[in-house]
């Protein structure tokens, strides 16, 4: 179509070292606590968006017509159309190089790529801050994937969310040796999505105020550790932070337990390796997969040991990655 506006963006997922878990404003997606992540080269989504059609938005993710998150994505498109003052229906084709909805932050890379591509296709010219604010409203963790390297999502305090966005704390080249190894223990979609899981936690977990209080302290520790490249400080705080988040999930009503026997197998193995002096720590998100934090010199040994664990189907190694970017090559 001659006047079709088309844009393609690539975005990496991110691994939270200090987690976001709980919204103080569910409509605007404003968090109770700030969070910190590493943008992950190795877990990528490419998305092409064109606004030209009539009828319904057409959304194809990894060759499948989307069903599950369709409503959220249409809502996000409406937000962008409204901002740009356009009406055309969208055609979206999106590809990820890792299993979606299995706790590998596919919503982060997916919504970051969608936000950037759709904003560009709609003719909007937004700063990284405004893109981050927009991506946040699609999926909270996506606001961090707009930026590269080590990224903090500011909690903010404004009711309209204008001060709740992601900022780069350090670029990828600041700490090129940092590694995250995602261990796939299950390719199945998670039983409770993060949106429902965190709402239930805020509403019913008796320890939720303690989570917010300690996560805020963890954020200071991890930020300082990143700036000084203190791996033990960052990784130990990240591991404990993930365990605290899972403790809140497990103590909601009804309880949410994402771990499988394989999740625990990896967690115990990592702790035992540490006793032998290998700098390896774990973190998990809203799913069964375990993500191991280590450094490049120990990567081969960590991977060798992981390959011997029965529950680990495969691993994906990530390095500190770039933020979301537009590319010339389109998917259609
Ligand atoms: O933004 P969501 O709905 O994908 O939530 C992400 C929540 C966690 O992955 C569990 C933590 C985080 O900060 O990424």
mmCIF file of C-alpha atoms and ligand atoms in Angstrom:
data_model
loop_
_atom_site.group_PDB
_atom_site.id
_atom_site.type_symbol
_atom_site.label_atom_id
_atom_site.label_comp_id
_atom_site.label_asym_id
_atom_site.label_seq_id
_atom_site.Cartn_x
_atom_site.Cartn_y
_atom_site.Cartn_z
ATOM 1 C CA UNK A 1 0.000 0.000 0.000
ATOM 2 C CA UNK A 2 1.455 3.349 -1.050
ATOM 3 C CA UNK A 3 0.793 5.280 2.153
ATOM 4 C CA UNK A 4 1.352 2.365 4.520
ATOM 5 C CA UNK A 5 3.549 3.423 7.425
ATOM 6 C CA UNK A 6 5.778 0.580 8.493
ATOM 7 C CA UNK A 7 8.554 0.266 11.074
ATOM 8 C CA UNK A 8 10.548 -2.584 12.598
ATOM 9 C CA UNK A 9 12.188 -2.652 15.999
ATOM 10 C CA UNK A 10 14.420 -5.127 17.770
ATOM 11 C CA UNK A 11 14.458 -5.363 21.568
ATOM 12 C CA UNK A 12 16.163 -7.620 24.071
ATOM 13 C CA UNK A 13 14.540 -9.121 27.143
ATOM 14 C CA UNK A 14 15.921 -8.124 30.517
ATOM 15 C CA UNK A 15 16.664 -10.007 33.701
ATOM 16 C CA UNK A 16 15.661 -8.207 36.875
ATOM 17 C CA UNK A 17 18.380 -8.194 39.543
ATOM 18 C CA UNK A 18 15.934 -6.388 41.828
ATOM 19 C CA UNK A 19 12.401 -7.417 40.911
ATOM 20 C CA UNK A 20 9.274 -5.458 40.169
ATOM 21 C CA UNK A 21 6.423 -7.270 41.862
ATOM 22 C CA UNK A 22 3.219 -5.346 42.523
ATOM 23 C CA UNK A 23 1.450 -2.302 41.132
ATOM 24 C CA UNK A 24 0.378 0.713 43.166
ATOM 25 C CA UNK A 25 -1.639 1.809 40.121
ATOM 26 C CA UNK A 26 -2.729 -1.126 37.941
ATOM 27 C CA UNK A 27 -4.159 1.042 35.144
ATOM 28 C CA UNK A 28 -1.003 3.122 34.609
ATOM 29 C CA UNK A 29 1.291 0.276 35.726
ATOM 30 C CA UNK A 30 3.066 2.138 38.501
ATOM 31 C CA UNK A 31 5.147 -0.094 40.767
ATOM 32 C CA UNK A 32 5.340 -0.168 44.545
ATOM 33 C CA UNK A 33 9.134 -0.404 44.354
ATOM 34 C CA UNK A 34 11.873 0.560 41.931
ATOM 35 C CA UNK A 35 13.679 -2.274 40.145
ATOM 36 C CA UNK A 36 16.989 -2.950 38.366
ATOM 37 C CA UNK A 37 17.811 -5.171 35.408
ATOM 38 C CA UNK A 38 20.378 -6.178 32.866
ATOM 39 C CA UNK A 39 19.258 -5.991 29.251
ATOM 40 C CA UNK A 40 20.001 -9.424 27.785
ATOM 41 C CA UNK A 41 21.703 -9.917 24.429
ATOM 42 C CA UNK A 42 20.535 -13.401 23.439
ATOM 43 C CA UNK A 43 16.809 -13.145 24.181
ATOM 44 C CA UNK A 44 15.428 -11.056 21.377
ATOM 45 C CA UNK A 45 12.144 -9.988 19.783
ATOM 46 C CA UNK A 46 11.851 -8.423 16.320
ATOM 47 C CA UNK A 47 8.546 -6.726 15.529
ATOM 48 C CA UNK A 48 7.222 -5.051 12.397
ATOM 49 C CA UNK A 49 4.181 -2.795 12.641
ATOM 50 C CA UNK A 50 2.211 -1.131 9.864
ATOM 51 C CA UNK A 51 -0.835 1.095 10.333
ATOM 52 C CA UNK A 52 -2.959 1.013 7.239
ATOM 53 C CA UNK A 53 -5.615 -1.602 7.569
ATOM 54 C CA UNK A 54 -9.313 -1.589 8.259
ATOM 55 C CA UNK A 55 -11.386 -3.938 10.399
ATOM 56 C CA UNK A 56 -9.360 -5.554 13.179
ATOM 57 C CA UNK A 57 -5.733 -5.381 14.242
ATOM 58 C CA UNK A 58 -3.894 -8.433 12.965
ATOM 59 C CA UNK A 59 -1.282 -9.787 15.366
ATOM 60 C CA UNK A 60 0.983 -12.697 14.476
ATOM 61 C CA UNK A 61 3.571 -13.826 17.022
ATOM 62 C CA UNK A 62 5.985 -16.601 16.070
ATOM 63 C CA UNK A 63 3.710 -17.604 13.158
ATOM 64 C CA UNK A 64 0.652 -17.960 15.387
ATOM 65 C CA UNK A 65 -2.348 -15.668 15.486
ATOM 66 C CA UNK A 66 -2.289 -14.244 18.965
ATOM 67 C CA UNK A 67 -5.060 -15.092 21.366
ATOM 68 C CA UNK A 68 -3.958 -14.887 24.993
ATOM 69 C CA UNK A 69 -2.538 -11.358 25.353
ATOM 70 C CA UNK A 70 -4.543 -9.992 22.463
ATOM 71 C CA UNK A 71 -6.623 -7.586 24.540
ATOM 72 C CA UNK A 72 -3.561 -6.036 26.189
ATOM 73 C CA UNK A 73 -1.809 -5.570 22.868
ATOM 74 C CA UNK A 74 -4.880 -3.987 21.249
ATOM 75 C CA UNK A 75 -5.161 -1.660 24.265
ATOM 76 C CA UNK A 76 -1.521 -0.693 23.821
ATOM 77 C CA UNK A 77 -2.068 -0.006 20.123
ATOM 78 C CA UNK A 78 -5.077 2.174 20.975
ATOM 79 C CA UNK A 79 -2.884 4.161 23.366
ATOM 80 C CA UNK A 80 -0.318 4.765 20.615
ATOM 81 C CA UNK A 81 -2.986 5.595 17.999
ATOM 82 C CA UNK A 82 -4.517 8.121 20.364
ATOM 83 C CA UNK A 83 -1.139 9.757 21.055
ATOM 84 C CA UNK A 84 -0.402 9.979 17.322
ATOM 85 C CA UNK A 85 -3.926 10.975 16.309
ATOM 86 C CA UNK A 86 -4.252 8.150 13.781
ATOM 87 C CA UNK A 87 -6.918 5.521 13.240
ATOM 88 C CA UNK A 88 -5.582 2.798 10.930
ATOM 89 C CA UNK A 89 -5.689 -0.763 12.158
ATOM 90 C CA UNK A 90 -2.339 -2.422 12.654
ATOM 91 C CA UNK A 91 -0.707 -5.405 11.093
ATOM 92 C CA UNK A 92 1.927 -6.808 13.431
ATOM 93 C CA UNK A 93 4.368 -9.623 12.862
ATOM 94 C CA UNK A 94 6.665 -10.505 15.728
ATOM 95 C CA UNK A 95 9.349 -13.148 16.187
ATOM 96 C CA UNK A 96 11.187 -14.182 19.326
ATOM 97 C CA UNK A 97 14.194 -16.463 19.497
ATOM 98 C CA UNK A 98 13.101 -18.077 22.804
ATOM 99 C CA UNK A 99 9.925 -19.681 24.254
ATOM 100 C CA UNK A 100 7.248 -17.078 25.044
ATOM 101 C CA UNK A 101 5.241 -17.052 28.306
ATOM 102 C CA UNK A 102 7.563 -19.475 30.089
ATOM 103 C CA UNK A 103 9.106 -16.958 32.477
ATOM 104 C CA UNK A 104 11.828 -15.680 30.183
ATOM 105 C CA UNK A 105 10.580 -12.090 30.089
ATOM 106 C CA UNK A 106 9.014 -12.363 26.642
ATOM 107 C CA UNK A 107 6.591 -9.593 27.577
ATOM 108 C CA UNK A 108 9.538 -7.262 28.218
ATOM 109 C CA UNK A 109 11.211 -7.697 24.835
ATOM 110 C CA UNK A 110 7.848 -8.055 23.090
ATOM 111 C CA UNK A 111 6.245 -4.896 24.448
ATOM 112 C CA UNK A 112 9.480 -2.884 24.115
ATOM 113 C CA UNK A 113 9.833 -3.858 20.436
ATOM 114 C CA UNK A 114 6.124 -3.274 19.831
ATOM 115 C CA UNK A 115 6.201 0.158 21.500
ATOM 116 C CA UNK A 116 9.191 1.371 19.502
ATOM 117 C CA UNK A 117 7.987 -0.049 16.165
ATOM 118 C CA UNK A 118 4.396 1.123 16.616
ATOM 119 C CA UNK A 119 5.443 4.612 17.771
ATOM 120 C CA UNK A 120 7.719 4.954 14.728
ATOM 121 C CA UNK A 121 5.078 3.564 12.340
ATOM 122 C CA UNK A 122 2.578 6.028 13.820
ATOM 123 C CA UNK A 123 4.965 8.903 13.111
ATOM 124 C CA UNK A 124 5.724 9.669 16.772
ATOM 125 C CA UNK A 125 9.165 10.926 17.705
ATOM 126 C CA UNK A 126 9.695 10.078 21.359
ATOM 127 C CA UNK A 127 12.679 10.404 23.681
ATOM 128 C CA UNK A 128 13.965 7.220 25.424
ATOM 129 C CA UNK A 129 12.222 8.493 28.577
ATOM 130 C CA UNK A 130 8.858 8.886 26.838
ATOM 131 C CA UNK A 131 9.248 5.547 25.036
ATOM 132 C CA UNK A 132 9.960 3.952 28.397
ATOM 133 C CA UNK A 133 6.845 5.534 29.931
ATOM 134 C CA UNK A 134 4.792 4.283 26.993
ATOM 135 C CA UNK A 135 6.281 0.759 27.100
ATOM 136 C CA UNK A 136 5.633 0.642 30.857
ATOM 137 C CA UNK A 137 1.914 0.974 30.208
ATOM 138 C CA UNK A 138 2.031 -2.080 27.945
ATOM 139 C CA UNK A 139 3.969 -4.254 30.396
ATOM 140 C CA UNK A 140 5.894 -2.931 33.391
ATOM 141 C CA UNK A 141 9.160 -4.769 32.798
ATOM 142 C CA UNK A 142 9.161 -3.637 29.139
ATOM 143 C CA UNK A 143 10.090 -0.087 30.179
ATOM 144 C CA UNK A 144 13.538 -1.402 31.181
ATOM 145 C CA UNK A 145 14.145 -3.085 27.788
ATOM 146 C CA UNK A 146 14.034 0.277 26.009
ATOM 147 C CA UNK A 147 17.508 0.951 27.465
ATOM 148 C CA UNK A 148 20.673 -1.134 27.195
ATOM 149 C CA UNK A 149 23.168 -2.386 29.773
ATOM 150 C CA UNK A 150 22.209 -2.029 33.430
ATOM 151 C CA UNK A 151 18.887 -0.271 33.841
ATOM 152 C CA UNK A 152 16.887 1.106 36.754
ATOM 153 C CA UNK A 153 13.123 1.603 36.634
ATOM 154 C CA UNK A 154 12.405 4.541 38.916
ATOM 155 C CA UNK A 155 9.408 4.005 41.108
ATOM 156 C CA UNK A 156 8.447 7.676 40.889
ATOM 157 C CA UNK A 157 5.846 9.344 43.075
ATOM 158 C CA UNK A 158 3.603 11.276 40.673
ATOM 159 C CA UNK A 159 0.064 9.889 40.375
ATOM 160 C CA UNK A 160 0.153 10.382 36.573
ATOM 161 C CA UNK A 161 3.286 8.210 36.193
ATOM 162 C CA UNK A 162 5.396 10.879 34.467
ATOM 163 C CA UNK A 163 8.332 10.174 36.816
ATOM 164 C CA UNK A 164 8.147 6.368 36.649
ATOM 165 C CA UNK A 165 10.488 5.340 33.820
ATOM 166 C CA UNK A 166 13.717 3.504 33.116
ATOM 167 C CA UNK A 167 17.186 5.031 33.105
ATOM 168 C CA UNK A 168 20.528 3.523 32.137
ATOM 169 C CA UNK A 169 22.777 3.091 35.193
ATOM 170 C CA UNK A 170 25.698 1.754 33.127
ATOM 171 C CA UNK A 171 26.099 0.837 29.426
ATOM 172 C CA UNK A 172 26.761 -2.780 28.309
ATOM 173 C CA UNK A 173 30.507 -2.136 27.891
ATOM 174 C CA UNK A 174 30.788 -1.082 31.559
ATOM 175 C CA UNK A 175 30.705 -4.750 32.618
ATOM 176 C CA UNK A 176 31.252 -6.938 29.557
ATOM 177 C CA UNK A 177 32.098 -10.030 31.666
ATOM 178 C CA UNK A 178 28.703 -10.257 33.379
ATOM 179 C CA UNK A 179 26.756 -13.350 32.236
ATOM 180 C CA UNK A 180 23.233 -14.601 32.708
ATOM 181 C CA UNK A 181 22.588 -18.228 31.795
ATOM 182 C CA UNK A 182 18.892 -18.991 31.384
ATOM 183 C CA UNK A 183 18.168 -22.640 32.182
ATOM 184 C CA UNK A 184 15.058 -23.929 30.450
ATOM 185 C CA UNK A 185 13.558 -26.549 32.715
ATOM 186 C CA UNK A 186 10.107 -26.404 31.117
ATOM 187 C CA UNK A 187 8.769 -25.068 27.800
ATOM 188 C CA UNK A 188 5.205 -25.004 29.125
ATOM 189 C CA UNK A 189 3.369 -21.716 29.599
ATOM 190 C CA UNK A 190 3.253 -20.669 33.256
ATOM 191 C CA UNK A 191 0.052 -21.426 35.210
ATOM 192 C CA UNK A 192 -0.455 -17.892 36.588
ATOM 193 C CA UNK A 193 0.680 -14.894 34.565
ATOM 194 C CA UNK A 194 2.685 -12.154 36.278
ATOM 195 C CA UNK A 195 -0.161 -9.642 36.024
ATOM 196 C CA UNK A 196 -2.616 -11.834 37.947
ATOM 197 C CA UNK A 197 0.108 -13.149 40.254
ATOM 198 C CA UNK A 198 1.267 -9.757 41.432
ATOM 199 C CA UNK A 199 -2.287 -8.440 41.875
ATOM 200 C CA UNK A 200 -3.064 -11.420 44.084
ATOM 201 C CA UNK A 201 0.160 -10.889 46.041
ATOM 202 C CA UNK A 202 -0.573 -7.215 46.723
ATOM 203 C CA UNK A 203 -4.109 -8.096 47.806
ATOM 204 C CA UNK A 204 -3.393 -11.076 50.056
ATOM 205 C CA UNK A 205 0.275 -11.589 51.004
ATOM 206 C CA UNK A 206 0.795 -10.662 54.672
ATOM 207 C CA UNK A 207 4.484 -9.959 54.003
ATOM 208 C CA UNK A 208 3.969 -7.593 51.076
ATOM 209 C CA UNK A 209 4.978 -4.416 53.010
ATOM 210 C CA UNK A 210 8.253 -6.111 53.996
ATOM 211 C CA UNK A 211 8.866 -6.994 50.356
ATOM 212 C CA UNK A 212 8.541 -3.342 49.335
ATOM 213 C CA UNK A 213 10.739 -2.168 52.187
ATOM 214 C CA UNK A 214 13.568 -4.638 51.596
ATOM 215 C CA UNK A 215 13.423 -4.417 47.769
ATOM 216 C CA UNK A 216 14.001 -0.703 48.088
ATOM 217 C CA UNK A 217 17.158 -1.401 50.134
ATOM 218 C CA UNK A 218 18.259 -4.103 47.660
ATOM 219 C CA UNK A 219 18.009 -1.522 44.900
ATOM 220 C CA UNK A 220 20.598 0.696 46.623
ATOM 221 C CA UNK A 221 22.955 -2.277 47.187
ATOM 222 C CA UNK A 222 22.664 -3.489 43.605
ATOM 223 C CA UNK A 223 23.034 -0.022 42.057
ATOM 224 C CA UNK A 224 26.213 0.570 44.062
ATOM 225 C CA UNK A 225 27.489 -2.934 43.219
ATOM 226 C CA UNK A 226 26.934 -2.359 39.501
ATOM 227 C CA UNK A 227 28.754 0.975 39.562
ATOM 228 C CA UNK A 228 31.768 -0.603 41.328
ATOM 229 C CA UNK A 229 31.500 -3.937 39.419
ATOM 230 C CA UNK A 230 31.282 -5.846 42.688
ATOM 231 C CA UNK A 231 29.923 -9.175 41.410
ATOM 232 C CA UNK A 232 29.447 -10.832 44.788
ATOM 233 C CA UNK A 233 27.494 -7.874 46.162
ATOM 234 C CA UNK A 234 25.235 -7.677 43.078
ATOM 235 C CA UNK A 235 24.652 -11.407 42.630
ATOM 236 C CA UNK A 236 24.107 -12.217 46.316
ATOM 237 C CA UNK A 237 21.590 -9.372 46.669
ATOM 238 C CA UNK A 238 19.865 -10.436 43.419
ATOM 239 C CA UNK A 239 19.536 -14.045 44.615
ATOM 240 C CA UNK A 240 18.079 -13.049 47.951
ATOM 241 C CA UNK A 241 15.748 -10.563 46.288
ATOM 242 C CA UNK A 242 14.364 -13.294 43.987
ATOM 243 C CA UNK A 243 13.828 -15.617 46.950
ATOM 244 C CA UNK A 244 11.982 -12.866 48.817
ATOM 245 C CA UNK A 245 9.743 -12.254 45.804
ATOM 246 C CA UNK A 246 8.949 -15.971 45.581
ATOM 247 C CA UNK A 247 8.265 -16.007 49.314
ATOM 248 C CA UNK A 248 5.539 -13.398 48.741
ATOM 249 C CA UNK A 249 4.084 -15.468 45.885
ATOM 250 C CA UNK A 250 4.017 -18.628 47.974
ATOM 251 C CA UNK A 251 2.209 -16.877 50.812
ATOM 252 C CA UNK A 252 -0.647 -15.350 48.844
ATOM 253 C CA UNK A 253 -4.154 -16.792 48.934
ATOM 254 C CA UNK A 254 -4.313 -19.094 47.038
ATOM 255 C CA UNK A 255 -0.552 -19.721 47.029
ATOM 256 C CA UNK A 256 1.403 -19.491 43.789
ATOM 257 C CA UNK A 257 4.284 -21.939 43.481
ATOM 258 C CA UNK A 258 6.167 -21.583 40.212
ATOM 259 C CA UNK A 259 9.011 -23.936 41.130
ATOM 260 C CA UNK A 260 9.248 -27.472 39.836
ATOM 261 C CA UNK A 261 11.624 -30.196 41.089
ATOM 262 C CA UNK A 262 14.019 -29.149 38.305
ATOM 263 C CA UNK A 263 13.951 -25.526 39.533
ATOM 264 C CA UNK A 264 15.056 -26.718 42.971
ATOM 265 C CA UNK A 265 17.648 -29.072 41.494
ATOM 266 C CA UNK A 266 19.361 -26.122 39.784
ATOM 267 C CA UNK A 267 19.094 -23.876 42.860
ATOM 268 C CA UNK A 268 20.718 -26.469 45.128
ATOM 269 C CA UNK A 269 23.424 -27.263 42.570
ATOM 270 C CA UNK A 270 24.369 -23.592 42.234
ATOM 271 C CA UNK A 271 24.648 -23.232 46.005
ATOM 272 C CA UNK A 272 26.895 -26.311 46.173
ATOM 273 C CA UNK A 273 29.146 -24.995 43.382
ATOM 274 C CA UNK A 274 29.561 -21.803 45.341
ATOM 275 C CA UNK A 275 30.944 -23.834 48.233
ATOM 276 C CA UNK A 276 33.650 -24.927 45.777
ATOM 277 C CA UNK A 277 34.468 -21.308 44.993
ATOM 278 C CA UNK A 278 32.595 -20.854 41.714
ATOM 279 C CA UNK A 279 30.965 -17.400 41.618
ATOM 280 C CA UNK A 280 27.450 -18.425 40.563
ATOM 281 C CA UNK A 281 24.111 -17.218 41.931
ATOM 282 C CA UNK A 282 20.541 -17.761 40.764
ATOM 283 C CA UNK A 283 17.443 -15.712 40.171
ATOM 284 C CA UNK A 284 13.952 -16.634 38.949
ATOM 285 C CA UNK A 285 10.960 -14.692 37.645
ATOM 286 C CA UNK A 286 7.280 -15.650 37.521
ATOM 287 C CA UNK A 287 7.951 -19.127 36.170
ATOM 288 C CA UNK A 288 9.980 -22.297 36.745
ATOM 289 C CA UNK A 289 13.130 -21.302 34.810
ATOM 290 C CA UNK A 290 16.302 -20.569 36.754
ATOM 291 C CA UNK A 291 18.655 -17.874 35.568
ATOM 292 C CA UNK A 292 22.246 -18.110 36.709
ATOM 293 C CA UNK A 293 24.415 -15.073 37.239
ATOM 294 C CA UNK A 294 28.123 -15.594 36.728
ATOM 295 C CA UNK A 295 31.209 -14.089 35.081
ATOM 296 C CA UNK A 296 32.813 -14.926 31.722
ATOM 297 C CA UNK A 297 35.896 -16.736 33.149
ATOM 298 C CA UNK A 298 33.599 -19.236 34.924
ATOM 299 C CA UNK A 299 31.010 -19.552 32.139
ATOM 300 C CA UNK A 300 32.391 -22.712 30.503
ATOM 301 C CA UNK A 301 32.554 -24.537 33.841
ATOM 302 C CA UNK A 302 29.038 -23.432 34.812
ATOM 303 C CA UNK A 303 27.699 -24.573 31.436
ATOM 304 C CA UNK A 304 29.523 -27.920 31.704
ATOM 305 C CA UNK A 305 27.976 -28.533 35.110
ATOM 306 C CA UNK A 306 24.504 -27.442 33.981
ATOM 307 C CA UNK A 307 24.646 -29.896 31.073
ATOM 308 C CA UNK A 308 24.970 -32.694 33.637
ATOM 309 C CA UNK A 309 21.784 -31.754 35.515
ATOM 310 C CA UNK A 310 18.850 -33.942 34.609
ATOM 311 C CA UNK A 311 16.189 -31.217 34.793
ATOM 312 C CA UNK A 312 17.899 -28.724 32.486
ATOM 313 C CA UNK A 313 16.598 -29.120 28.928
ATOM 314 C CA UNK A 314 18.771 -26.368 27.464
ATOM 315 C CA UNK A 315 20.538 -23.147 28.301
ATOM 316 C CA UNK A 316 20.741 -19.710 26.698
ATOM 317 C CA UNK A 317 23.726 -17.503 27.528
ATOM 318 C CA UNK A 318 23.143 -13.753 27.684
ATOM 319 C CA UNK A 319 25.608 -10.874 27.821
ATOM 320 C CA UNK A 320 24.813 -7.251 28.693
ATOM 321 C CA UNK A 321 22.861 -6.089 25.639
ATOM 322 C CA UNK A 322 21.787 -3.003 23.743
ATOM 323 C CA UNK A 323 18.526 -1.161 24.205
ATOM 324 C CA UNK A 324 15.649 -1.308 21.735
ATOM 325 C CA UNK A 325 16.449 -0.013 18.254
ATOM 326 C CA UNK A 326 14.803 0.456 14.875
ATOM 327 C CA UNK A 327 16.072 -1.565 11.942
ATOM 328 C CA UNK A 328 15.623 -1.270 8.181
ATOM 329 C CA UNK A 329 14.817 -4.929 7.518
ATOM 330 C CA UNK A 330 11.075 -5.635 7.909
ATOM 331 C CA UNK A 331 9.339 -8.950 8.621
ATOM 332 C CA UNK A 332 6.705 -8.317 5.903
HETATM 333 O O1 LIG B 1 6.038 -6.648 33.437
HETATM 334 P P1 LIG B 1 5.618 -8.034 33.708
HETATM 335 O O2 LIG B 1 4.142 -8.160 33.824
HETATM 336 O O3 LIG B 1 6.223 -8.982 32.693
HETATM 337 O O4 LIG B 1 6.185 -8.454 35.143
HETATM 338 C C1 LIG B 1 7.492 -8.885 35.361
HETATM 339 C C2 LIG B 1 7.677 -9.386 36.728
HETATM 340 C C3 LIG B 1 8.967 -10.144 36.984
HETATM 341 O O5 LIG B 1 9.522 -10.649 35.796
HETATM 342 C C4 LIG B 1 8.655 -11.324 37.898
HETATM 343 C C5 LIG B 1 9.975 -9.266 37.716
HETATM 344 C C6 LIG B 1 10.679 -8.220 36.885
HETATM 345 O O6 LIG B 1 11.003 -7.179 37.462
HETATM 346 O O7 LIG B 1 10.941 -8.438 35.691
#
